[in-house]
Short mmCIF file of C-alpha atoms in Angstrom, two decimals:
data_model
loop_
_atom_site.label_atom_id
_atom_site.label_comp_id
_atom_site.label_asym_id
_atom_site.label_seq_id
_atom_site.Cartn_x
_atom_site.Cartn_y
_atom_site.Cartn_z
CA UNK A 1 14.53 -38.03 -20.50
CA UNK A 2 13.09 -35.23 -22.34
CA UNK A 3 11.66 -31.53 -21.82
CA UNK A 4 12.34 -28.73 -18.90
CA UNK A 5 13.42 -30.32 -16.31
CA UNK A 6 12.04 -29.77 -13.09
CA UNK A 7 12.85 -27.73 -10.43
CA UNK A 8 13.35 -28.71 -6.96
CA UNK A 9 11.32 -26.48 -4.63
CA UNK A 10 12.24 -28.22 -1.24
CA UNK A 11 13.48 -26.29 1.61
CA UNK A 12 13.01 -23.19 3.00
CA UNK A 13 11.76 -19.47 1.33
CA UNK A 14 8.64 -21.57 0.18
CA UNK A 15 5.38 -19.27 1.03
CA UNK A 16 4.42 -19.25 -2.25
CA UNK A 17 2.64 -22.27 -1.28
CA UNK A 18 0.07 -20.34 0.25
CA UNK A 19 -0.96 -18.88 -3.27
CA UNK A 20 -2.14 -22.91 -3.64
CA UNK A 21 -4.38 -23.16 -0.78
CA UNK A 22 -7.71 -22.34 -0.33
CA UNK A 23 -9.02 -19.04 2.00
CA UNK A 24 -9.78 -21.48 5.34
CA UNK A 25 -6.61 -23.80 4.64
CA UNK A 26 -4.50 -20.43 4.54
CA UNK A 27 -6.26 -19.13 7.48
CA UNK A 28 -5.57 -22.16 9.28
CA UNK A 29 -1.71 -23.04 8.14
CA UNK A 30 -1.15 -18.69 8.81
CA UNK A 31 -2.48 -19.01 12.45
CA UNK A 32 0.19 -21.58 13.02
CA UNK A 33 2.83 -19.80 11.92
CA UNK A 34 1.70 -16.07 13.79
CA UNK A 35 2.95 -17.45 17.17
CA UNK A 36 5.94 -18.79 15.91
CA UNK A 37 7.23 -15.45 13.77
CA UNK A 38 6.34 -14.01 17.25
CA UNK A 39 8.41 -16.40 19.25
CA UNK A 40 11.04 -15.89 16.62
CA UNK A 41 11.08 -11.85 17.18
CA UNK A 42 10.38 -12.22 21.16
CA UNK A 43 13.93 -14.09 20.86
CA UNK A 44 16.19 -11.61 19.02
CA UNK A 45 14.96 -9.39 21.53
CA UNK A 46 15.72 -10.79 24.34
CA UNK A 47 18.98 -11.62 22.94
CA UNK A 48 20.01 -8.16 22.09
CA UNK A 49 19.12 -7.34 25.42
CA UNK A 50 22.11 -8.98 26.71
CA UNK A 51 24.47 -7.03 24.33
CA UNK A 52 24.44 -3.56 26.61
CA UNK A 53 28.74 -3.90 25.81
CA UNK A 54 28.64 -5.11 22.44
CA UNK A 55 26.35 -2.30 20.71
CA UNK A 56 26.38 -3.05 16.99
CA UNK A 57 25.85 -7.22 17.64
CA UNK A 58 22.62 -5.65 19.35
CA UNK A 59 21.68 -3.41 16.89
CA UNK A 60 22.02 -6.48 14.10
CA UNK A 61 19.37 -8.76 16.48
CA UNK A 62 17.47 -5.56 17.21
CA UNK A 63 16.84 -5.54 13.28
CA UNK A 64 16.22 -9.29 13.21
CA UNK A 65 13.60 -8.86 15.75
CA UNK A 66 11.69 -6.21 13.76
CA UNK A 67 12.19 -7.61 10.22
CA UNK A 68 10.74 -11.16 11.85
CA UNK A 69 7.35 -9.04 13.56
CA UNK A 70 6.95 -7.25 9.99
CA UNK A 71 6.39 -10.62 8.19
CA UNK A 72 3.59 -11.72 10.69
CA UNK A 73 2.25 -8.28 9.86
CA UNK A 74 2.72 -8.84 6.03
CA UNK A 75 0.59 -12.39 6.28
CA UNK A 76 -2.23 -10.31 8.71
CA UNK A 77 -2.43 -7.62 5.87
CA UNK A 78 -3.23 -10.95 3.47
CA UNK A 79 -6.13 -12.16 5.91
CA UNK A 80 -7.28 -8.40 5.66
CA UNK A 81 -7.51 -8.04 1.92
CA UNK A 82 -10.91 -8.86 0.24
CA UNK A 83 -11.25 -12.13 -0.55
CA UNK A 84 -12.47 -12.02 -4.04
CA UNK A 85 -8.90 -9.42 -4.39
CA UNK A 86 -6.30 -11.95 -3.13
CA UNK A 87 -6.12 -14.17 -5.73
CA UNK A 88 -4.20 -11.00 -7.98
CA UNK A 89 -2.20 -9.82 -4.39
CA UNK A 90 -0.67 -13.14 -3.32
CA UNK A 91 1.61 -14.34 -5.25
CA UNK A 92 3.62 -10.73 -5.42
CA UNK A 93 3.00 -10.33 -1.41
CA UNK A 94 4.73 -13.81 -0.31
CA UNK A 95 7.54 -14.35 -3.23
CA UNK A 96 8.43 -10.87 -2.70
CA UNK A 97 7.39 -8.42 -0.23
CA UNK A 98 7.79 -11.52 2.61
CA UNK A 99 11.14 -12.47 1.70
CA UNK A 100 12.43 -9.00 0.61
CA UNK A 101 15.20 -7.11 3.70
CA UNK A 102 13.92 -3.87 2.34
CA UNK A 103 9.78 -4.63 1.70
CA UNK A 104 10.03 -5.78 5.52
CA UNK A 105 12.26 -3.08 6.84
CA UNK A 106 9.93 -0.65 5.40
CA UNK A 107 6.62 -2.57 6.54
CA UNK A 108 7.59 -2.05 10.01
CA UNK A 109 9.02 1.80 9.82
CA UNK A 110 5.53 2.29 8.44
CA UNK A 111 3.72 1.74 11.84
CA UNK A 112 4.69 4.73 12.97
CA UNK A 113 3.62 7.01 9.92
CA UNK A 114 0.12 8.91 9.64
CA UNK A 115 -0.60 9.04 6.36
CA UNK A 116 -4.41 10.37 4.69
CA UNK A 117 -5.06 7.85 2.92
CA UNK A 118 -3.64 5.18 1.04
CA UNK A 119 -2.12 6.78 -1.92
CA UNK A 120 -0.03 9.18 0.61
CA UNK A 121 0.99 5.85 1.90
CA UNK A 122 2.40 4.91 -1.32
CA UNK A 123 4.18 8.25 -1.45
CA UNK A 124 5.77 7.78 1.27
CA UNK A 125 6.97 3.86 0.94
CA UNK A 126 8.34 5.73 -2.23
CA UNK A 127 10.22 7.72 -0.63
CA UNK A 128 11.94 4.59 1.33
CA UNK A 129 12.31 2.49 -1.76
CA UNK A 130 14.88 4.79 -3.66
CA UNK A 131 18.00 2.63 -4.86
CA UNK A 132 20.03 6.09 -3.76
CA UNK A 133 18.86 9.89 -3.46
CA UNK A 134 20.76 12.83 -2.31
CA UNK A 135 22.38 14.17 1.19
CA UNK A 136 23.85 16.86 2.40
CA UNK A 137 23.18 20.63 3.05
CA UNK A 138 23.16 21.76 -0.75
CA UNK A 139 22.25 17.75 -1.77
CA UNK A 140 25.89 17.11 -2.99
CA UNK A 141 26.01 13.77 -2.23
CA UNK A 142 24.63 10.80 -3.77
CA UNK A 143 24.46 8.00 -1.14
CA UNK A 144 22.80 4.84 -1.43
CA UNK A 145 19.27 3.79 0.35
CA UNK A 146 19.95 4.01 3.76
CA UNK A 147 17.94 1.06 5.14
CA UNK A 148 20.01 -0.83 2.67
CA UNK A 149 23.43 0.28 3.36
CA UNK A 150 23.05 0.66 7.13
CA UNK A 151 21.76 -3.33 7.41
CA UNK A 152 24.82 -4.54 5.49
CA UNK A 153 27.33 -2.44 6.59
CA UNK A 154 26.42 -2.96 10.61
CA UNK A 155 26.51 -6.54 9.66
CA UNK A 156 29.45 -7.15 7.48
CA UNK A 157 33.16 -6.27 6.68
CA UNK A 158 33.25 -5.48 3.28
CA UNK A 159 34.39 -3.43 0.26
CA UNK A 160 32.50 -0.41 -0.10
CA UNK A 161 32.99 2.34 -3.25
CA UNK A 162 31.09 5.85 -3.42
CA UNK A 163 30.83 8.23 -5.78
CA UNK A 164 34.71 9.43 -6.22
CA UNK A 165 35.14 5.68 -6.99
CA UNK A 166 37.72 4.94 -4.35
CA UNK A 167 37.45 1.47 -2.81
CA UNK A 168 37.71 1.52 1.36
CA UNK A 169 36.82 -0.98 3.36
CA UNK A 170 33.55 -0.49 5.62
CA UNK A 171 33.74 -1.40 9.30
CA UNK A 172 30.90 -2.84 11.01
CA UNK A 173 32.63 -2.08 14.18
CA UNK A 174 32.04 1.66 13.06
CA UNK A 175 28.17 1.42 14.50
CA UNK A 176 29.41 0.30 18.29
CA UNK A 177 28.24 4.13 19.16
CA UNK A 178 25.03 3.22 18.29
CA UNK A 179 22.25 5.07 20.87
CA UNK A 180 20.09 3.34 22.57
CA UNK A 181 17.36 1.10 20.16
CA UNK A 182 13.67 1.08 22.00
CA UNK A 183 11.73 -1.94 21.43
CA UNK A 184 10.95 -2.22 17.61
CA UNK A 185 7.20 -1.15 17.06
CA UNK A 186 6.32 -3.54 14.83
CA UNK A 187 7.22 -5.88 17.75
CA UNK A 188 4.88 -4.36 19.84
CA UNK A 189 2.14 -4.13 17.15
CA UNK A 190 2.36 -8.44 17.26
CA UNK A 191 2.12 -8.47 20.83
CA UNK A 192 -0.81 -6.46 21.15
CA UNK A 193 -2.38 -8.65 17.89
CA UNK A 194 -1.34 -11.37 19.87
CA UNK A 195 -3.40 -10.33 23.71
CA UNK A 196 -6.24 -9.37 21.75
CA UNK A 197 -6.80 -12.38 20.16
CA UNK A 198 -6.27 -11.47 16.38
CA UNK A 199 -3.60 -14.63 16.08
CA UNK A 200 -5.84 -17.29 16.97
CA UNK A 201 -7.50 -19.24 13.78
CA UNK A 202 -11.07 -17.83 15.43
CA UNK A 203 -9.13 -14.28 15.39
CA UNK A 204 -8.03 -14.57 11.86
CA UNK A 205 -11.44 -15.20 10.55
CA UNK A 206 -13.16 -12.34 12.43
CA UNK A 207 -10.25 -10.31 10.82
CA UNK A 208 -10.87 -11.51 7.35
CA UNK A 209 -14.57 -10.84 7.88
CA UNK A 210 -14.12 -7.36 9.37
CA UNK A 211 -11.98 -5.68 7.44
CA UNK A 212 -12.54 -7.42 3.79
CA UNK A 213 -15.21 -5.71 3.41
CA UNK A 214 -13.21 -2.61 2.52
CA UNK A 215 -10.39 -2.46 -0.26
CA UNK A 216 -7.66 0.03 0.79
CA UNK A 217 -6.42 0.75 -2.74
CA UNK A 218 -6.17 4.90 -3.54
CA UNK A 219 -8.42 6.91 -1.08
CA UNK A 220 -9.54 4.91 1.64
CA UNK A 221 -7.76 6.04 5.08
CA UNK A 222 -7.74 6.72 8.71
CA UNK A 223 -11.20 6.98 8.76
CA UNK A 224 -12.02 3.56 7.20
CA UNK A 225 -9.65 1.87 9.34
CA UNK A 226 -10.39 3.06 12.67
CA UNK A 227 -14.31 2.46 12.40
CA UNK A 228 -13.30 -1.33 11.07
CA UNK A 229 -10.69 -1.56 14.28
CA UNK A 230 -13.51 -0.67 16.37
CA UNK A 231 -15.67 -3.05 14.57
CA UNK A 232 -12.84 -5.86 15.11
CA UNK A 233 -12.67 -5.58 18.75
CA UNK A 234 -15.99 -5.87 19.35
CA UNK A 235 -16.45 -8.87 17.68
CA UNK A 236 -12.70 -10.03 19.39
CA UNK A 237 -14.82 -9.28 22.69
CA UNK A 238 -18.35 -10.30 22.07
CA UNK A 239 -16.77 -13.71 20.56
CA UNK A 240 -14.15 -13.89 23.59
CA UNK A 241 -11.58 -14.41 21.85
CA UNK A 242 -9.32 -11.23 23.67
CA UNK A 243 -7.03 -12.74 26.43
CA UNK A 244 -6.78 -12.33 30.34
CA UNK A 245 -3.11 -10.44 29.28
CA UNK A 246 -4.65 -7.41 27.17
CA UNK A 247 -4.23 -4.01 28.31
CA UNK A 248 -5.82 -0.76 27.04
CA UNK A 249 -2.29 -0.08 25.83
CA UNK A 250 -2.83 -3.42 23.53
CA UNK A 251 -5.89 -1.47 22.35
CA UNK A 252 -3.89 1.80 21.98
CA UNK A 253 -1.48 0.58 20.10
CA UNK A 254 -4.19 -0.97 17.35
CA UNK A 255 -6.05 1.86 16.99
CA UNK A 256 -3.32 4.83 17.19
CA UNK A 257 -0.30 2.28 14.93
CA UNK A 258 -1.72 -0.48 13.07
CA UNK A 259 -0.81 1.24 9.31
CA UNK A 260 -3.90 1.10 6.72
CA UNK A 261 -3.63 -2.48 5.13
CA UNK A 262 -0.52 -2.38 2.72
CA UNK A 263 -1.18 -5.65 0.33
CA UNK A 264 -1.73 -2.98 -2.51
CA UNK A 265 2.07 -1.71 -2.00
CA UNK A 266 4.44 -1.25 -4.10
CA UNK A 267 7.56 -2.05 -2.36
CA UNK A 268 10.23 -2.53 -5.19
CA UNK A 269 13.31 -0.57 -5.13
CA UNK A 270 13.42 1.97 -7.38
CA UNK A 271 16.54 2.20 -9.49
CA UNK A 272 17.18 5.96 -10.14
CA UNK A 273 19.27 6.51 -12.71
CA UNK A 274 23.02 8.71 -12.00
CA UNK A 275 22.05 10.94 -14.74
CA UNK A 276 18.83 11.87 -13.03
CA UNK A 277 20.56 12.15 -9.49
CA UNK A 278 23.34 14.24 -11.07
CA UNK A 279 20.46 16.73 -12.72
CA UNK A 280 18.66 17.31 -9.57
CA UNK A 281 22.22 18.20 -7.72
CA UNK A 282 22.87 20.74 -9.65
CA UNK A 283 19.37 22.09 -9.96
CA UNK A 284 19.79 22.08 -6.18
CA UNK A 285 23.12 23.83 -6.32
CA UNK A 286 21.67 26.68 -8.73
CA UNK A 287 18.84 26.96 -6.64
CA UNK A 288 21.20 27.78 -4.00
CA UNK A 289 22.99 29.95 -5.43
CA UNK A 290 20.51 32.10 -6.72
CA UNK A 291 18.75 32.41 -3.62
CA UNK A 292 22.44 34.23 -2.05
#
Protein backbone atom coordinates (compact mmCIF):
# COMPACT_ATOMS: atom_id res chain seq x y z
CA UNK A 1 0.00 0.00 0.00
CA UNK A 2 1.28 3.21 -1.17
CA UNK A 3 0.36 7.10 -1.28
CA UNK A 4 -2.07 9.40 1.08
CA UNK A 5 -4.15 7.39 2.51
CA UNK A 6 -7.64 8.04 2.52
CA UNK A 7 -9.81 9.58 4.70
CA UNK A 8 -12.90 8.25 6.08
CA UNK A 9 -15.75 10.75 5.65
CA UNK A 10 -18.64 8.57 7.17
CA UNK A 11 -20.83 9.89 9.78
CA UNK A 12 -22.24 12.89 10.67
CA UNK A 13 -21.03 16.93 9.98
CA UNK A 14 -21.09 15.80 6.21
CA UNK A 15 -22.99 18.80 4.18
CA UNK A 16 -20.24 19.31 2.20
CA UNK A 17 -21.84 16.80 0.12
CA UNK A 18 -24.13 19.21 -1.15
CA UNK A 19 -21.17 21.14 -2.89
CA UNK A 20 -21.31 17.59 -5.16
CA UNK A 21 -24.78 17.72 -6.27
CA UNK A 22 -26.35 19.34 -8.89
CA UNK A 23 -28.92 22.68 -8.39
CA UNK A 24 -32.37 20.28 -8.59
CA UNK A 25 -30.65 17.27 -6.60
CA UNK A 26 -29.75 19.98 -3.82
CA UNK A 27 -33.09 21.46 -4.05
CA UNK A 28 -34.59 18.23 -3.63
CA UNK A 29 -32.20 16.46 -0.78
CA UNK A 30 -32.54 20.46 1.12
CA UNK A 31 -36.43 20.22 1.09
CA UNK A 32 -36.08 17.01 3.00
CA UNK A 33 -34.08 18.12 5.47
CA UNK A 34 -36.16 21.86 6.10
CA UNK A 35 -38.91 19.95 8.01
CA UNK A 36 -36.71 17.98 9.91
CA UNK A 37 -34.19 21.03 11.24
CA UNK A 38 -37.73 22.38 12.02
CA UNK A 39 -38.93 19.39 13.92
CA UNK A 40 -35.53 19.40 15.52
CA UNK A 41 -35.96 23.24 16.84
CA UNK A 42 -39.94 22.76 17.47
CA UNK A 43 -38.45 20.06 20.06
CA UNK A 44 -35.89 22.00 22.14
CA UNK A 45 -38.63 24.26 22.48
CA UNK A 46 -41.02 22.51 23.75
CA UNK A 47 -38.59 20.97 25.98
CA UNK A 48 -37.36 24.10 27.55
CA UNK A 49 -40.77 24.87 28.12
CA UNK A 50 -40.97 22.41 30.80
CA UNK A 51 -37.88 23.86 32.64
CA UNK A 52 -39.95 27.03 34.33
CA UNK A 53 -37.71 25.65 37.83
CA UNK A 54 -34.61 24.77 36.26
CA UNK A 55 -33.73 28.20 34.37
CA UNK A 56 -30.25 27.75 32.92
CA UNK A 57 -31.13 23.83 31.54
CA UNK A 58 -33.83 26.05 29.65
CA UNK A 59 -31.81 28.63 28.56
CA UNK A 60 -29.14 25.80 27.08
CA UNK A 61 -32.34 24.11 24.90
CA UNK A 62 -33.63 27.64 24.30
CA UNK A 63 -30.17 28.11 22.39
CA UNK A 64 -30.39 24.67 20.80
CA UNK A 65 -33.68 25.57 19.42
CA UNK A 66 -32.43 28.77 17.74
CA UNK A 67 -28.97 27.56 16.60
CA UNK A 68 -31.07 24.39 14.89
CA UNK A 69 -33.83 27.18 13.00
CA UNK A 70 -30.58 29.28 11.90
CA UNK A 71 -29.16 26.32 9.87
CA UNK A 72 -32.51 25.79 7.91
CA UNK A 73 -32.12 29.52 7.35
CA UNK A 74 -28.39 29.15 6.31
CA UNK A 75 -29.43 26.27 3.52
CA UNK A 76 -32.66 28.82 2.37
CA UNK A 77 -30.01 31.67 1.94
CA UNK A 78 -28.11 28.85 -0.49
CA UNK A 79 -31.43 28.26 -2.59
CA UNK A 80 -31.53 32.20 -2.70
CA UNK A 81 -28.10 32.88 -4.09
CA UNK A 82 -27.73 33.10 -7.95
CA UNK A 83 -27.18 30.10 -9.40
CA UNK A 84 -24.33 30.80 -11.66
CA UNK A 85 -22.70 32.40 -7.87
CA UNK A 86 -23.03 29.19 -5.78
CA UNK A 87 -20.57 27.21 -7.10
CA UNK A 88 -17.73 29.93 -5.29
CA UNK A 89 -20.36 30.28 -1.95
CA UNK A 90 -20.90 26.60 -1.11
CA UNK A 91 -18.32 25.00 -0.03
CA UNK A 92 -17.38 27.96 2.69
CA UNK A 93 -21.35 28.21 3.62
CA UNK A 94 -21.85 24.32 4.61
CA UNK A 95 -18.14 23.30 6.00
CA UNK A 96 -18.25 26.38 7.92
CA UNK A 97 -20.88 28.81 8.48
CA UNK A 98 -23.46 25.52 8.98
CA UNK A 99 -21.45 23.80 11.43
CA UNK A 100 -19.92 26.88 13.15
CA UNK A 101 -21.80 27.75 17.22
CA UNK A 102 -20.90 31.31 16.47
CA UNK A 103 -21.77 31.70 12.32
CA UNK A 104 -25.29 30.23 13.54
CA UNK A 105 -25.68 32.16 16.73
CA UNK A 106 -25.11 35.21 14.79
CA UNK A 107 -27.37 34.14 11.69
CA UNK A 108 -30.27 34.12 13.89
CA UNK A 109 -29.51 37.47 16.15
CA UNK A 110 -29.43 38.95 12.66
CA UNK A 111 -33.27 38.64 12.05
CA UNK A 112 -33.91 41.18 14.11
CA UNK A 113 -31.39 43.88 12.72
CA UNK A 114 -32.32 46.64 9.98
CA UNK A 115 -29.49 47.20 8.26
CA UNK A 116 -29.24 49.60 4.61
CA UNK A 117 -27.86 47.47 2.74
CA UNK A 118 -25.66 44.67 2.65
CA UNK A 119 -22.31 46.04 3.44
CA UNK A 120 -23.90 47.62 6.84
CA UNK A 121 -24.83 44.05 7.29
CA UNK A 122 -21.33 43.03 7.21
CA UNK A 123 -20.52 45.80 9.67
CA UNK A 124 -22.52 44.72 11.91
CA UNK A 125 -21.87 40.66 11.81
CA UNK A 126 -18.38 42.35 12.47
CA UNK A 127 -19.18 43.66 15.25
CA UNK A 128 -20.48 40.05 16.63
CA UNK A 129 -17.50 38.16 15.33
CA UNK A 130 -14.78 39.86 17.62
CA UNK A 131 -12.60 37.06 19.43
CA UNK A 132 -12.85 39.78 22.57
CA UNK A 133 -13.47 43.72 22.63
CA UNK A 134 -13.82 45.97 25.54
CA UNK A 135 -16.50 46.58 28.55
CA UNK A 136 -17.07 48.69 31.02
CA UNK A 137 -17.83 52.44 31.65
CA UNK A 138 -14.26 53.82 30.63
CA UNK A 139 -13.71 50.28 28.39
CA UNK A 140 -11.30 48.81 31.08
CA UNK A 141 -12.04 45.50 30.55
CA UNK A 142 -11.14 43.12 27.98
CA UNK A 143 -13.72 40.27 27.97
CA UNK A 144 -14.09 37.68 25.52
CA UNK A 145 -17.01 37.45 22.67
CA UNK A 146 -19.97 37.22 24.50
CA UNK A 147 -22.03 34.80 22.37
CA UNK A 148 -19.03 32.63 22.88
CA UNK A 149 -18.45 32.76 26.50
CA UNK A 150 -22.11 32.94 27.54
CA UNK A 151 -22.90 29.41 25.41
CA UNK A 152 -20.06 27.60 27.18
CA UNK A 153 -20.16 28.89 30.38
CA UNK A 154 -24.26 28.31 30.80
CA UNK A 155 -23.41 24.92 29.59
CA UNK A 156 -20.35 23.74 31.32
CA UNK A 157 -18.29 23.69 34.62
CA UNK A 158 -15.05 24.68 33.76
CA UNK A 159 -11.79 26.58 34.30
CA UNK A 160 -12.06 30.01 33.29
CA UNK A 161 -8.87 32.77 33.40
CA UNK A 162 -9.31 36.65 32.58
CA UNK A 163 -7.13 39.19 32.17
CA UNK A 164 -5.34 39.38 35.84
CA UNK A 165 -4.55 35.71 34.95
CA UNK A 166 -6.14 34.13 37.98
CA UNK A 167 -7.74 30.74 37.33
CA UNK A 168 -11.56 30.41 39.00
CA UNK A 169 -13.79 28.07 38.21
CA UNK A 170 -17.04 29.23 36.17
CA UNK A 171 -20.44 28.02 37.35
CA UNK A 172 -23.07 27.24 35.00
CA UNK A 173 -25.41 27.28 37.85
CA UNK A 174 -24.50 31.12 37.94
CA UNK A 175 -27.20 31.78 34.89
CA UNK A 176 -30.34 30.09 36.99
CA UNK A 177 -31.48 34.02 37.27
CA UNK A 178 -31.81 34.04 33.84
CA UNK A 179 -35.17 36.35 32.72
CA UNK A 180 -37.55 35.12 30.89
CA UNK A 181 -36.29 33.84 27.01
CA UNK A 182 -39.31 34.65 24.31
CA UNK A 183 -39.51 32.28 21.55
CA UNK A 184 -36.21 32.51 19.47
CA UNK A 185 -36.99 34.55 16.19
CA UNK A 186 -35.26 32.65 14.00
CA UNK A 187 -37.73 29.94 15.17
CA UNK A 188 -40.47 31.85 14.18
CA UNK A 189 -38.91 32.99 10.86
CA UNK A 190 -39.02 28.77 9.93
CA UNK A 191 -42.44 28.53 10.93
CA UNK A 192 -43.73 31.21 8.95
CA UNK A 193 -41.28 29.76 5.83
CA UNK A 194 -42.82 26.71 6.71
CA UNK A 195 -47.11 27.95 6.45
CA UNK A 196 -46.25 29.76 3.48
CA UNK A 197 -45.02 27.13 1.62
CA UNK A 198 -41.27 28.16 1.05
CA UNK A 199 -40.12 24.45 2.50
CA UNK A 200 -41.79 22.41 0.07
CA UNK A 201 -39.43 21.19 -3.04
CA UNK A 202 -42.19 23.35 -5.31
CA UNK A 203 -41.41 26.27 -2.62
CA UNK A 204 -37.72 25.98 -2.91
CA UNK A 205 -37.71 26.35 -6.60
CA UNK A 206 -40.00 29.41 -6.73
CA UNK A 207 -37.44 30.73 -4.12
CA UNK A 208 -34.43 30.01 -6.19
CA UNK A 209 -36.21 31.57 -9.15
CA UNK A 210 -37.38 34.69 -7.30
CA UNK A 211 -34.78 35.90 -5.59
CA UNK A 212 -31.60 34.64 -7.81
CA UNK A 213 -32.14 37.01 -9.88
CA UNK A 214 -30.55 39.55 -7.55
CA UNK A 215 -26.96 39.17 -5.92
CA UNK A 216 -26.93 40.78 -2.43
CA UNK A 217 -23.17 41.41 -2.33
CA UNK A 218 -22.26 45.41 -1.27
CA UNK A 219 -25.30 47.75 -1.91
CA UNK A 220 -28.29 45.90 -2.52
CA UNK A 221 -30.86 46.27 0.56
CA UNK A 222 -34.23 46.64 2.01
CA UNK A 223 -35.49 47.78 -1.02
CA UNK A 224 -34.39 44.82 -3.21
CA UNK A 225 -35.59 42.41 -0.81
CA UNK A 226 -38.94 43.50 -0.01
CA UNK A 227 -40.08 43.96 -3.79
CA UNK A 228 -38.55 40.16 -4.36
CA UNK A 229 -40.66 39.01 -0.97
CA UNK A 230 -43.58 40.44 -2.56
CA UNK A 231 -42.70 38.84 -5.76
CA UNK A 232 -42.28 35.36 -3.79
CA UNK A 233 -45.62 35.31 -2.31
CA UNK A 234 -47.35 35.85 -5.17
CA UNK A 235 -46.00 33.21 -6.96
CA UNK A 236 -46.32 30.98 -3.32
CA UNK A 237 -50.14 32.00 -3.90
CA UNK A 238 -50.81 31.99 -7.56
CA UNK A 239 -48.91 28.41 -7.58
CA UNK A 240 -50.83 27.33 -4.23
CA UNK A 241 -48.31 26.30 -2.65
CA UNK A 242 -49.17 28.62 0.87
CA UNK A 243 -50.99 26.37 3.46
CA UNK A 244 -54.55 26.41 5.14
CA UNK A 245 -52.23 27.35 8.58
CA UNK A 246 -50.73 30.83 7.30
CA UNK A 247 -51.58 33.91 8.98
CA UNK A 248 -50.88 37.55 7.99
CA UNK A 249 -48.50 37.38 10.94
CA UNK A 250 -46.60 34.47 8.77
CA UNK A 251 -46.53 37.24 6.13
CA UNK A 252 -45.42 39.89 8.68
CA UNK A 253 -42.84 38.24 9.88
CA UNK A 254 -41.25 37.66 6.08
CA UNK A 255 -41.50 40.89 5.05
CA UNK A 256 -40.67 43.03 8.38
CA UNK A 257 -37.55 39.96 9.64
CA UNK A 258 -36.36 37.81 6.98
CA UNK A 259 -32.49 39.52 6.97
CA UNK A 260 -31.14 40.38 3.27
CA UNK A 261 -29.64 36.99 2.00
CA UNK A 262 -26.29 36.46 4.00
CA UNK A 263 -24.35 33.66 1.71
CA UNK A 264 -21.83 36.59 0.96
CA UNK A 265 -20.95 36.79 4.90
CA UNK A 266 -18.15 36.78 6.44
CA UNK A 267 -18.69 35.07 9.63
CA UNK A 268 -15.11 34.13 10.93
CA UNK A 269 -14.06 35.21 14.26
CA UNK A 270 -11.87 37.80 14.27
CA UNK A 271 -8.79 37.38 16.42
CA UNK A 272 -7.87 40.88 17.78
CA UNK A 273 -4.73 41.06 18.94
CA UNK A 274 -4.04 42.15 23.15
CA UNK A 275 -1.77 44.76 21.93
CA UNK A 276 -4.48 46.36 19.87
CA UNK A 277 -7.18 45.91 22.71
CA UNK A 278 -4.68 47.33 25.24
CA UNK A 279 -4.10 50.59 22.75
CA UNK A 280 -7.67 51.37 22.37
CA UNK A 281 -8.13 51.17 26.44
CA UNK A 282 -6.05 53.59 27.06
CA UNK A 283 -6.96 55.82 24.17
CA UNK A 284 -10.34 55.42 25.83
CA UNK A 285 -9.02 56.25 29.25
CA UNK A 286 -7.21 59.55 27.89
CA UNK A 287 -10.15 60.40 26.13
CA UNK A 288 -11.78 60.38 29.38
CA UNK A 289 -9.77 62.11 31.09
CA UNK A 290 -9.39 64.92 29.00
CA UNK A 291 -12.90 65.44 28.55
CA UNK A 292 -13.04 66.11 32.90
Amino acid sequence: MSGKPTKITFGVRQARALCNMNHAARLEFIAEGLPIILQSSRGFWQAAQSLEDSPREKAVLVGFAEEESAKALILIDLVRCPKPEVGKRIGRIVKKTLYDHLSRMIYAKAQSWLPSDVAQLQEYVDHERQGHYLEGGMSEYIVPNWSLYHRESTMYADIEVHEEGIPQWNDPNRWSDSTMMMRPIALELVEALEALGVLTRSGLQVTSDVWSRVDFVNDEGPVEARELTKQLAARLNSEGLVSECATEQHARLLYNHWQLPMYNMDFDLIHVPLEQLEAERDAAFWNEVGGC
